[in-house]
Coordinates of C-alpha atoms in Angstrom, one line a residue:
X1 CA -17.0 73.2 -5.8
X2 CA -18.6 72.7 -9.2
X3 CA -14.9 72.1 -10.5
X4 CA -14.5 69.2 -8.1
X5 CA -17.8 67.7 -9.0
X6 CA -17.2 67.6 -12.9
X7 CA -15.9 64.1 -14.0
X8 CA -14.2 63.2 -17.1
X9 CA -16.3 60.0 -17.6
X10 CA -19.1 62.5 -19.0
X11 CA -17.2 64.7 -21.3
X12 CA -13.8 63.2 -22.3
X13 CA -13.4 61.7 -25.8
X14 CA -14.5 58.0 -25.4
X15 CA -11.3 56.1 -26.8
X16 CA -8.8 58.1 -24.8
X17 CA -11.2 58.0 -21.6
X18 CA -11.4 54.0 -21.9
X19 CA -7.6 54.0 -22.3
X20 CA -6.8 56.4 -19.4
X21 CA -9.4 54.5 -17.3
X22 CA -8.3 51.0 -18.2
X23 CA -4.6 51.1 -18.9
X24 CA -3.6 51.6 -15.1
X25 CA -5.8 48.6 -14.2
X26 CA -4.5 46.7 -17.0
X27 CA -0.9 47.2 -16.0
X28 CA -1.6 46.6 -12.4
X29 CA -3.4 43.5 -13.2
X30 CA -0.6 42.1 -15.3
X31 CA 1.8 42.9 -12.4
X32 CA -0.9 40.8 -10.2
X33 CA -0.7 38.1 -12.9
X34 CA 3.0 38.1 -12.7
X35 CA 2.8 37.6 -9.1
X36 CA 0.5 34.7 -9.3
X37 CA 2.8 33.0 -11.8
X38 CA 6.0 33.9 -9.8
X39 CA 4.3 32.7 -6.6
X40 CA 3.5 29.4 -8.1
X41 CA 6.9 29.1 -9.7
X42 CA 8.5 29.3 -6.2
X43 CA 6.0 27.0 -4.8
X44 CA 6.7 24.3 -7.4
X45 CA 10.4 24.5 -6.5
X46 CA 9.4 23.1 -2.9
X47 CA 7.9 20.1 -4.8
X48 CA 4.7 19.0 -6.9
X49 CA 2.7 18.4 -3.8
X50 CA 3.1 22.1 -2.8
X51 CA 1.7 23.1 -6.2
X52 CA -1.1 20.6 -6.1
X53 CA -1.9 21.9 -2.5
X54 CA -2.1 25.5 -3.6
X55 CA -4.2 24.4 -6.5
X56 CA -6.6 22.6 -3.9
X57 CA -6.8 25.7 -1.7
X58 CA -7.5 27.8 -4.8
X59 CA -11.4 27.4 -4.6
X60 CA -11.8 28.9 -1.1
X61 CA -9.3 31.5 -1.7
X62 CA -11.2 32.3 -4.9
X63 CA -14.4 32.6 -2.9
X64 CA -12.9 35.2 -0.6
X65 CA -11.9 37.3 -3.5
X66 CA -15.3 36.8 -5.0
X67 CA -16.9 38.3 -1.9
X68 CA -14.6 41.3 -2.0
X69 CA -14.7 41.9 -5.7
X70 CA -18.6 41.2 -5.8
X71 CA -19.3 43.7 -3.1
X72 CA -16.9 46.1 -4.7
X73 CA -18.9 45.8 -8.1
X74 CA -22.0 46.9 -6.0
X75 CA -20.3 49.9 -4.6
X76 CA -18.7 50.8 -7.9
X77 CA -22.1 50.7 -9.8
X78 CA -24.0 52.7 -7.2
X79 CA -21.2 55.2 -6.5
X80 CA -20.7 55.9 -10.4
X81 CA -24.3 56.1 -11.3
X82 CA -24.8 58.4 -8.3
X83 CA -22.1 60.8 -9.5
X84 CA -23.4 60.8 -13.0
X85 CA -26.9 61.5 -11.7
X86 CA -25.3 64.3 -9.5
X87 CA -26.5 62.6 -6.3
X88 CA -23.4 63.3 -4.5
X89 CA -24.7 62.4 -0.7
X90 CA -25.7 59.1 -2.2
X91 CA -22.2 58.4 -3.5
X92 CA -20.6 59.4 -0.1
X93 CA -23.2 56.8 1.4
X94 CA -21.9 54.1 -0.7
X95 CA -18.5 54.7 -0.2
X96 CA -18.7 54.7 3.7
X97 CA -20.8 51.6 3.7
X98 CA -18.4 49.9 1.4
X99 CA -15.7 50.2 4.2
X100 CA -17.9 48.6 6.9
X101 CA -19.2 45.8 4.5
X102 CA -15.3 45.1 3.9
X103 CA -14.7 44.6 7.6
X104 CA -17.8 42.3 8.0
X105 CA -16.7 40.3 5.2
X106 CA -13.4 39.7 6.9
X107 CA -15.0 38.4 10.0
X108 CA -16.7 35.8 8.1
X109 CA -13.5 34.5 6.7
X110 CA -11.6 34.7 9.8
X111 CA -14.1 32.2 11.4
X112 CA -13.6 30.1 8.3
X113 CA -9.9 30.4 8.6
X114 CA -9.9 29.2 12.2
X115 CA -12.2 26.2 11.9
X116 CA -12.9 25.3 8.0
X117 CA -9.6 24.9 6.4
X118 CA -8.8 21.3 7.4
X119 CA -12.0 19.7 6.4
X120 CA -12.1 21.8 3.1
X121 CA -8.7 20.6 2.0
X122 CA -9.2 17.0 3.5
X123 CA -12.4 16.6 1.3
X124 CA -10.2 16.9 -2.0
X125 CA -7.1 14.7 -1.1
X126 CA -6.3 12.0 1.3
X127 CA -2.5 12.7 0.8
X128 CA -1.2 13.6 4.2
X129 CA 1.6 15.8 2.7
X130 CA -0.6 17.7 0.4
X131 CA -3.3 18.0 3.1
X132 CA -0.8 19.8 5.5
X133 CA 0.6 22.1 2.8
X134 CA -3.0 23.1 1.8
X135 CA -4.1 23.7 5.3
X136 CA -1.0 25.8 6.4
X137 CA -1.4 28.1 3.3
X138 CA -5.4 28.5 3.5
X139 CA -5.6 29.2 7.1
X140 CA -3.1 32.1 7.0
X141 CA -4.7 33.7 3.9
X142 CA -8.1 33.4 5.4
X143 CA -7.3 34.8 9.1
X144 CA -5.3 37.7 7.9
X145 CA -7.7 38.4 5.1
X146 CA -8.7 42.1 6.2
X147 CA -6.0 43.5 4.1
X148 CA -7.7 41.8 1.0
X149 CA -11.1 43.3 1.6
X150 CA -9.6 46.9 2.3
X151 CA -7.5 46.7 -0.8
X152 CA -10.3 45.8 -3.1
X153 CA -12.8 48.2 -1.7
X154 CA -10.3 51.1 -1.6
X155 CA -9.4 50.3 -5.1
X156 CA -13.0 50.2 -6.2
X157 CA -13.6 53.6 -4.7
X158 CA -10.9 55.0 -6.8
X159 CA -11.8 53.3 -10.0
X160 CA -15.5 54.6 -9.4
X161 CA -14.3 58.2 -9.7
X162 CA -11.9 57.7 -12.4
X163 CA -8.8 57.7 -10.1
X164 CA -7.6 54.6 -11.7
X165 CA -3.9 55.7 -11.5
X166 CA -4.1 55.6 -7.8
X167 CA -5.8 52.2 -7.9
X168 CA -2.8 51.1 -10.0
X169 CA -0.4 52.4 -7.4
X170 CA -2.1 50.5 -4.7
X171 CA -2.3 47.2 -6.5
X172 CA 1.3 47.4 -7.8
X173 CA 2.7 48.1 -4.3
X174 CA 0.9 45.1 -3.0
X175 CA 2.1 42.8 -5.8
X176 CA 5.7 44.1 -5.6
X177 CA 5.8 43.5 -1.8
X178 CA 4.4 40.0 -2.5
X179 CA 7.2 39.1 -5.2
X180 CA 9.9 40.4 -2.9
X181 CA 8.7 38.6 0.2
X182 CA 7.9 35.2 -1.6
X183 CA 11.5 33.8 -2.1
X184 CA 12.6 35.3 1.4
X185 CA 10.0 33.5 3.4
X186 CA 9.7 30.4 1.2
X187 CA 13.4 29.5 1.0
X188 CA 14.7 31.3 4.2
X189 CA 16.9 33.9 2.3
X190 CA 19.0 36.5 4.0
X191 CA 18.2 35.4 7.6
X192 CA 14.3 35.1 7.0
X193 CA 12.9 31.8 8.3
X194 CA 12.4 29.0 5.7
X195 CA 8.6 28.6 5.9
X196 CA 7.9 26.7 2.6
X197 CA 4.2 27.0 1.5
X198 CA 3.3 29.0 4.6
X199 CA 6.0 31.6 3.5
X200 CA 4.0 32.0 0.3
X201 CA 0.7 32.7 2.2
X202 CA 2.5 35.2 4.5
X203 CA 3.8 37.1 1.6
X204 CA 0.4 37.2 0.1
X205 CA -1.4 38.6 3.3
X206 CA 1.6 41.0 3.7
X207 CA 1.0 42.4 0.1
X208 CA -2.7 42.8 0.5
X209 CA -2.2 44.4 3.9
X210 CA 0.1 47.2 2.5
X211 CA -2.1 47.7 -0.6
X212 CA -5.1 48.0 1.6
X213 CA -3.7 50.5 3.9
X214 CA -2.4 52.6 1.0
X215 CA -5.7 52.5 -0.9
X216 CA -7.3 54.0 2.1
X217 CA -4.9 56.6 2.5
X218 CA -4.9 57.6 -1.2
X219 CA -8.8 57.9 -1.0
X220 CA -8.5 60.2 1.9
X221 CA -6.0 62.3 0.4
X222 CA -6.9 62.5 -3.1
X223 CA -10.4 61.1 -3.7
X224 CA -12.3 64.6 -3.3
X225 CA -15.5 63.3 -4.8
X226 CA -16.2 60.9 -1.8
X227 CA -16.1 62.0 1.8
X228 CA -15.1 59.1 4.3
X229 CA -16.0 59.6 7.9
X230 CA -16.0 57.1 10.9
X231 CA -19.5 58.2 11.9
X232 CA -21.0 57.4 8.4
X233 CA -18.9 54.0 8.3
X234 CA -20.3 52.6 11.6
X235 CA -23.7 53.9 10.9
X236 CA -24.5 53.1 7.2
X237 CA -27.8 53.8 5.6
X238 CA -29.9 50.6 5.3
X239 CA -31.0 51.6 1.8
X240 CA -27.5 51.9 0.7
X241 CA -26.4 48.7 1.9
X242 CA -29.6 47.0 0.2
X243 CA -28.8 48.7 -3.2
X244 CA -25.0 47.8 -3.0
X245 CA -26.1 44.1 -2.3
X246 CA -28.9 44.2 -5.1
X247 CA -25.7 44.4 -7.5
X248 CA -23.1 42.8 -5.4
X249 CA -24.8 39.6 -4.3
X250 CA -25.4 38.4 -8.0
X251 CA -21.9 39.4 -8.6
X252 CA -20.5 37.6 -5.7
X253 CA -22.5 34.4 -6.6
X254 CA -21.4 34.7 -10.2
X255 CA -17.9 34.9 -9.1
X256 CA -18.3 32.0 -6.4
X257 CA -19.4 29.8 -9.3
X258 CA -15.8 29.9 -10.2
X259 CA -14.9 28.5 -6.8
X260 CA -17.5 25.6 -7.2
X261 CA -16.2 24.8 -10.7
X262 CA -12.5 24.8 -9.7
X263 CA -13.5 22.5 -6.6
X264 CA -15.4 20.0 -8.9
X265 CA -12.7 20.2 -11.5
X266 CA -10.1 19.3 -8.9
X267 CA -12.3 16.4 -8.1
X268 CA -12.5 15.1 -11.7
X269 CA -8.9 15.7 -12.5
X270 CA -7.7 14.0 -9.2
X271 CA -9.3 10.8 -10.6
X272 CA -6.4 10.7 -13.2
X273 CA -3.4 11.9 -11.0
X274 CA -2.2 14.6 -8.8
X275 CA -0.2 15.8 -11.7
X276 CA -3.3 16.4 -13.7
X277 CA -4.5 18.7 -10.8
X278 CA -1.3 20.5 -10.7
X279 CA -1.6 21.2 -14.4
X280 CA -4.9 22.6 -14.0
X281 CA -3.5 25.0 -11.5
X282 CA -0.6 26.0 -13.6
X283 CA -3.1 26.8 -16.3
X284 CA -5.1 29.2 -14.0
X285 CA -2.0 31.1 -13.4
X286 CA -0.6 31.3 -17.0
X287 CA -4.0 32.3 -18.5
X288 CA -4.3 35.1 -16.0
X289 CA -1.5 37.0 -18.1
X290 CA -4.4 37.4 -20.6
X291 CA -7.4 37.4 -18.7
X292 CA -6.2 39.9 -15.8
X293 CA -5.8 42.9 -18.7
X294 CA -9.3 42.0 -19.8
X295 CA -10.6 42.3 -16.2
X296 CA -8.6 45.4 -15.9
X297 CA -10.3 46.8 -19.2
X298 CA -13.6 45.6 -17.7
X299 CA -13.0 47.4 -14.3
X300 CA -12.3 50.7 -16.2
X301 CA -15.2 50.2 -18.5
X302 CA -17.9 49.6 -16.1
X303 CA -17.7 53.0 -14.3
X304 CA -17.6 54.6 -17.7
X305 CA -20.9 52.8 -18.7
X306 CA -22.6 53.3 -15.2
X307 CA -21.9 57.0 -15.4
X308 CA -23.0 57.5 -18.9
X309 CA -26.1 55.5 -18.0
X310 CA -26.9 57.8 -15.2
X311 CA -26.3 60.8 -17.4
X312 CA -28.4 59.0 -20.2
X313 CA -25.7 59.5 -23.0
X314 CA -26.4 56.5 -25.1
X315 CA -23.6 57.1 -28.0
X316 CA -20.8 57.3 -25.5
X317 CA -22.0 53.9 -24.1
X318 CA -22.1 52.3 -27.5
X319 CA -18.6 54.0 -28.6
X320 CA -17.1 52.6 -25.4
X321 CA -18.5 49.1 -26.0
X322 CA -17.4 48.9 -29.6
X323 CA -13.8 50.0 -28.6
X324 CA -13.5 47.7 -25.8
X325 CA -14.6 44.7 -27.7
X326 CA -11.9 45.3 -30.3
X327 CA -9.3 45.7 -27.8
X328 CA -10.4 42.6 -25.8
X329 CA -10.4 40.2 -28.7
X330 CA -7.2 41.4 -29.9
X331 CA -5.5 40.6 -26.6
X332 CA -7.2 37.3 -26.3
X333 CA -6.0 36.3 -29.8
X334 CA -2.5 37.1 -28.8
X335 CA -2.9 34.8 -25.7
X336 CA -4.0 31.9 -27.8
X337 CA -1.1 32.3 -30.2
X338 CA 1.2 32.2 -27.3
X339 CA -0.4 29.2 -25.6
X340 CA -0.4 27.3 -29.1
X341 CA 3.3 28.0 -30.0
X342 CA 5.2 27.6 -26.8
X343 CA 3.3 25.4 -24.3
X344 CA 6.5 23.7 -23.4
X345 CA 8.4 26.9 -22.4
X346 CA 5.6 27.9 -20.3
X347 CA 5.3 24.6 -18.3
X348 CA 9.0 24.5 -17.9
X349 CA 8.8 27.6 -15.9
X350 CA 7.1 25.4 -13.1
X351 CA 9.9 22.8 -13.0
X352 CA 7.6 20.5 -14.9
X353 CA 8.2 16.8 -14.7
X354 CA 7.9 14.6 -17.8
X355 CA 4.4 13.5 -16.8
X356 CA 3.2 17.2 -16.4
X357 CA 4.7 18.0 -19.8
X358 CA 2.8 15.2 -21.3
X359 CA -0.3 16.3 -19.7
X360 CA 0.3 20.1 -19.9
X361 CA 1.1 20.6 -23.5
X362 CA -2.2 19.3 -25.0
X363 CA -4.0 20.9 -22.2
X364 CA -2.8 24.5 -22.8
X365 CA -3.2 24.0 -26.5
X366 CA -6.8 22.9 -26.3
X367 CA -8.0 25.4 -23.7
X368 CA -6.6 28.4 -25.3
X369 CA -8.7 28.0 -28.3
X370 CA -11.5 29.8 -26.4
X371 CA -9.8 32.9 -25.2
X372 CA -11.0 35.3 -28.0
X373 CA -14.6 34.1 -27.3
X374 CA -14.2 34.6 -23.6
X375 CA -12.9 38.2 -24.2
X376 CA -16.0 39.1 -26.2
X377 CA -18.4 37.6 -23.6
X378 CA -16.5 39.6 -20.6
X379 CA -16.8 42.8 -22.3
X380 CA -20.6 42.6 -23.2
X381 CA -21.2 41.2 -19.8
X382 CA -19.8 44.6 -18.2
X383 CA -23.1 46.1 -19.4
X384 CA -24.9 43.8 -16.9
X385 CA -22.9 45.2 -14.1
X386 CA -23.0 48.8 -15.0
X387 CA -26.8 48.7 -15.5
X388 CA -27.4 47.0 -12.3
X389 CA -28.5 43.9 -14.2
X390 CA -25.9 41.5 -12.4
X391 CA -28.5 38.7 -12.2
X392 CA -27.8 38.4 -16.0
X393 CA -24.1 37.9 -15.4
X394 CA -25.2 35.2 -12.9
X395 CA -27.1 33.3 -15.3
X396 CA -24.4 33.4 -17.8
X397 CA -21.8 32.4 -15.4
X398 CA -24.0 29.5 -13.9
X399 CA -24.6 28.2 -17.3
X400 CA -21.0 28.3 -18.4
X401 CA -19.3 26.9 -15.4
X402 CA -21.8 24.6 -13.6
X403 CA -24.6 23.6 -16.1
X404 CA -22.1 23.0 -19.0
X405 CA -18.4 22.8 -18.1
X406 CA -18.5 20.5 -15.2
X407 CA -21.1 17.9 -16.7
X408 CA -19.0 18.1 -20.0
X409 CA -15.8 17.6 -18.2
X410 CA -17.2 14.6 -16.3
X411 CA -18.7 13.0 -19.3
X412 CA -15.5 13.5 -21.3
X413 CA -13.4 12.0 -18.3
X414 CA -15.5 8.7 -18.7
X415 CA -13.4 8.3 -22.0
X416 CA -10.3 7.6 -19.6
X417 CA -8.2 10.2 -21.4
X418 CA -7.4 13.4 -19.7
X419 CA -6.7 15.3 -22.8
X420 CA -10.4 15.0 -23.5
X421 CA -11.5 16.7 -20.5
X422 CA -9.9 20.2 -21.6
X423 CA -12.4 20.5 -24.5
X424 CA -15.0 21.0 -22.0
X425 CA -13.7 24.7 -21.7
X426 CA -14.2 25.3 -25.4
X427 CA -17.9 23.8 -25.2
X428 CA -18.8 25.9 -22.3
X429 CA -17.5 29.0 -23.5
X430 CA -19.6 28.8 -26.6
X431 CA -22.6 28.4 -24.7
X432 CA -21.6 31.4 -22.5
X433 CA -21.3 33.7 -25.6
X434 CA -24.7 32.6 -26.8
X435 CA -26.3 33.5 -23.4
X436 CA -24.4 36.7 -23.3
X437 CA -25.8 37.9 -26.6
X438 CA -29.2 36.9 -25.6
X439 CA -29.2 38.9 -22.5
X440 CA -27.2 41.8 -24.0
X441 CA -30.0 42.2 -26.8
X442 CA -32.6 42.4 -24.0
X443 CA -30.7 45.2 -22.4
X444 CA -30.2 46.9 -25.7
X445 CA -33.9 46.7 -26.6
X446 CA -35.4 47.7 -23.2
X447 CA -32.8 50.1 -21.8
X448 CA -30.2 51.4 -24.2
X449 CA -32.3 52.0 -27.1
X450 CA -34.6 54.0 -24.9
X451 CA -32.1 56.4 -23.4

């Protein structure tokens, strides 16, 4: 039994540990980024209105992901910290409560999918074609979102105990199913119905459902550090749910701010043209090639930090942070160089019109300047989640995306030149880094230095 309870996060050399924990997540998230890009490339071949519709749908879709991922952060932090402190029953309680919370979250978005998608899309555009595309896509991904919530929760349980290779298998499987089904259902190949944008949505939920089922199976069969049982799932401990949401709710709110930001940015850009909004959607998909690996690194880093915080191993925490910072900034610097040198090539993948090229090339070059700064802020922010200080992450995210980014974008839009709007990203990320450093210094002084 003691052999099962020993965990590599407290004893393995830090640099190989970070690589072993993060690399599977980075690879799986790269595949997820590839799916997002391929999905949009296929949708763009329907027409530019379809690409714009998916962009208008993104804020609500992102909210759904925020609820799943934010709750997962709460589960992850509590479970890893409990294992580090050798509180094994508490870890089991967190795992079982997480499954129930995934199902409850699905019920909320089921209702939204049935009754809320039409007014949501309609609030952003009056174009009849775009509205129909958007409603078709969004209603499907909301109504059939159970797979998403089970996938995220199951993968977080695997990450929390260091089983990131199995988490990678789940995510890779879901992404591959998505990529295969996209052209079949969008264009009606090999006897499949030609469903257009709705086909892209069906492919998405199919991949999520397969990944969700697989993640649960992998937890039951291979994750011996937690024990799932139907009785504990349907009768969670109230204190466990409370502790999960103490970390999870700030994380949900922090990620939800991204939904508000994209919704408002869509409104600002729509004042110029539908094409400007489509460019914004294309940017979000392309940047995921570099941000997703950083989020994968972040996902691998958080349980390491949380475990060693529970075990009061300060040196390991500091070494993990230093190594992760160098890795993140290096990856993001490569991203900046790619966006600066070949923006035309990137946009051409999305069947870009001359107008999209005219708007998109300067957009990608301007926005990409902030990538290394963002990488630094993301890694330092992982400490907030690992140490159950997600409210700090909320403050930083709120400051960056709502207090600074949107007002700056609106003010710059008044110049009448859409190219000026993109500078708001650089302005906001600079403020974000300053806030992150201030919050990190507080944690270092009052928590880390006292371990």
